[in-house]
Amino acid sequence: MKLPIIRKLYQAAPPEKLQATVDVLEAFCEMNIKDEEIDVAGELITNLCGAIEVHELVKNGMRESEALNHFSKKVLGSIDL
């Protein structure tokens, strides 16, 4: 997850387009591809889903900066160090 990428994706595209991209990448991952390609697609999917979630938070009333911070804290809070 890269917050600067999530911010750019959020600003660049509506959630419908982001979800369509996720759908394509998920279909790509179901093909017979290398592990490295799956890793790259997985990272892209993670960032796209983050941007979709930020869209949802903003739609529900949060400012963009608050939504990005909330998402970041949520992800970092789920990591066991």
Short mmCIF file of C-alpha atoms in Angstrom, two decimals:
data_model
loop_
_atom_site.label_atom_id
_atom_site.label_comp_id
_atom_site.label_asym_id
_atom_site.label_seq_id
_atom_site.Cartn_x
_atom_site.Cartn_y
_atom_site.Cartn_z
CA MET A 1 0.00 0.00 0.00
CA LYS A 2 1.36 3.38 -1.01
CA LEU A 3 -0.60 6.37 0.30
CA PRO A 4 0.69 8.80 -2.37
CA ILE A 5 -0.47 6.38 -5.09
CA ILE A 6 -3.84 5.93 -3.40
CA ARG A 7 -4.24 9.72 -3.23
CA LYS A 8 -3.45 10.07 -6.96
CA LEU A 9 -5.82 7.25 -7.88
CA TYR A 10 -8.57 8.79 -5.73
CA GLN A 11 -8.09 12.16 -7.42
CA ALA A 12 -7.78 10.73 -10.95
CA ALA A 13 -10.76 8.42 -11.28
CA PRO A 14 -14.26 7.75 -9.97
CA PRO A 15 -14.80 4.57 -7.95
CA GLU A 16 -16.58 2.86 -10.84
CA LYS A 17 -13.49 3.10 -13.05
CA LEU A 18 -11.24 1.99 -10.20
CA GLN A 19 -13.46 -1.05 -9.58
CA ALA A 20 -13.43 -1.93 -13.29
CA THR A 21 -9.63 -1.89 -13.17
CA VAL A 22 -9.65 -4.13 -10.10
CA ASP A 23 -11.92 -6.56 -11.94
CA VAL A 24 -9.53 -6.71 -14.90
CA LEU A 25 -6.50 -7.25 -12.66
CA GLU A 26 -8.28 -10.00 -10.73
CA ALA A 27 -9.09 -11.76 -14.02
CA PHE A 28 -5.45 -11.35 -15.06
CA CYS A 29 -4.32 -13.02 -11.82
CA GLU A 30 -6.46 -16.05 -12.62
CA MET A 31 -4.43 -16.70 -15.76
CA ASN A 32 -1.30 -18.80 -15.85
CA ILE A 33 1.16 -16.03 -14.92
CA LYS A 34 4.40 -15.82 -12.96
CA ASP A 35 4.46 -15.24 -9.21
CA GLU A 36 6.21 -11.90 -9.76
CA GLU A 37 3.38 -10.75 -12.01
CA ILE A 38 0.82 -11.79 -9.43
CA ASP A 39 2.75 -9.79 -6.80
CA VAL A 40 2.69 -6.67 -8.96
CA ALA A 41 -1.00 -7.08 -9.77
CA GLY A 42 -1.72 -7.65 -6.08
CA GLU A 43 0.02 -4.41 -5.13
CA LEU A 44 -1.95 -2.55 -7.79
CA ILE A 45 -5.20 -4.09 -6.56
CA THR A 46 -4.38 -3.08 -2.98
CA ASN A 47 -3.80 0.53 -4.00
CA LEU A 48 -6.93 0.63 -6.15
CA CYS A 49 -9.06 -0.79 -3.32
CA GLY A 50 -7.59 1.81 -0.99
CA ALA A 51 -8.63 4.57 -3.39
CA ILE A 52 -12.12 3.07 -3.62
CA GLU A 53 -12.36 3.05 0.17
CA VAL A 54 -11.22 6.67 0.35
CA HIS A 55 -13.97 7.56 -2.16
CA GLU A 56 -16.50 5.87 0.12
CA LEU A 57 -15.24 7.72 3.21
CA VAL A 58 -15.40 11.07 1.40
CA LYS A 59 -18.88 10.22 0.12
CA ASN A 60 -19.90 9.64 3.75
CA GLY A 61 -18.73 13.11 4.79
CA MET A 62 -15.01 12.94 5.55
CA ARG A 63 -12.58 15.41 4.05
CA GLU A 64 -10.06 13.89 1.65
CA SER A 65 -7.12 14.35 4.02
CA GLU A 66 -9.05 12.80 6.93
CA ALA A 67 -10.15 9.89 4.76
CA LEU A 68 -6.59 9.20 3.63
CA ASN A 69 -5.29 9.37 7.21
CA HIS A 70 -8.12 7.16 8.47
CA PHE A 71 -7.40 4.56 5.80
CA SER A 72 -3.66 4.66 6.51
CA LYS A 73 -4.19 4.21 10.26
CA LYS A 74 -6.61 1.37 9.62
CA VAL A 75 -4.08 -0.48 7.47
CA LEU A 76 -1.15 0.19 9.77
CA GLY A 77 -3.23 -0.83 12.78
CA SER A 78 -3.92 -4.20 11.19
CA ILE A 79 -0.21 -5.01 10.90
CA ASP A 80 1.28 -6.92 13.80
CA LEU A 81 4.80 -5.70 14.50
#
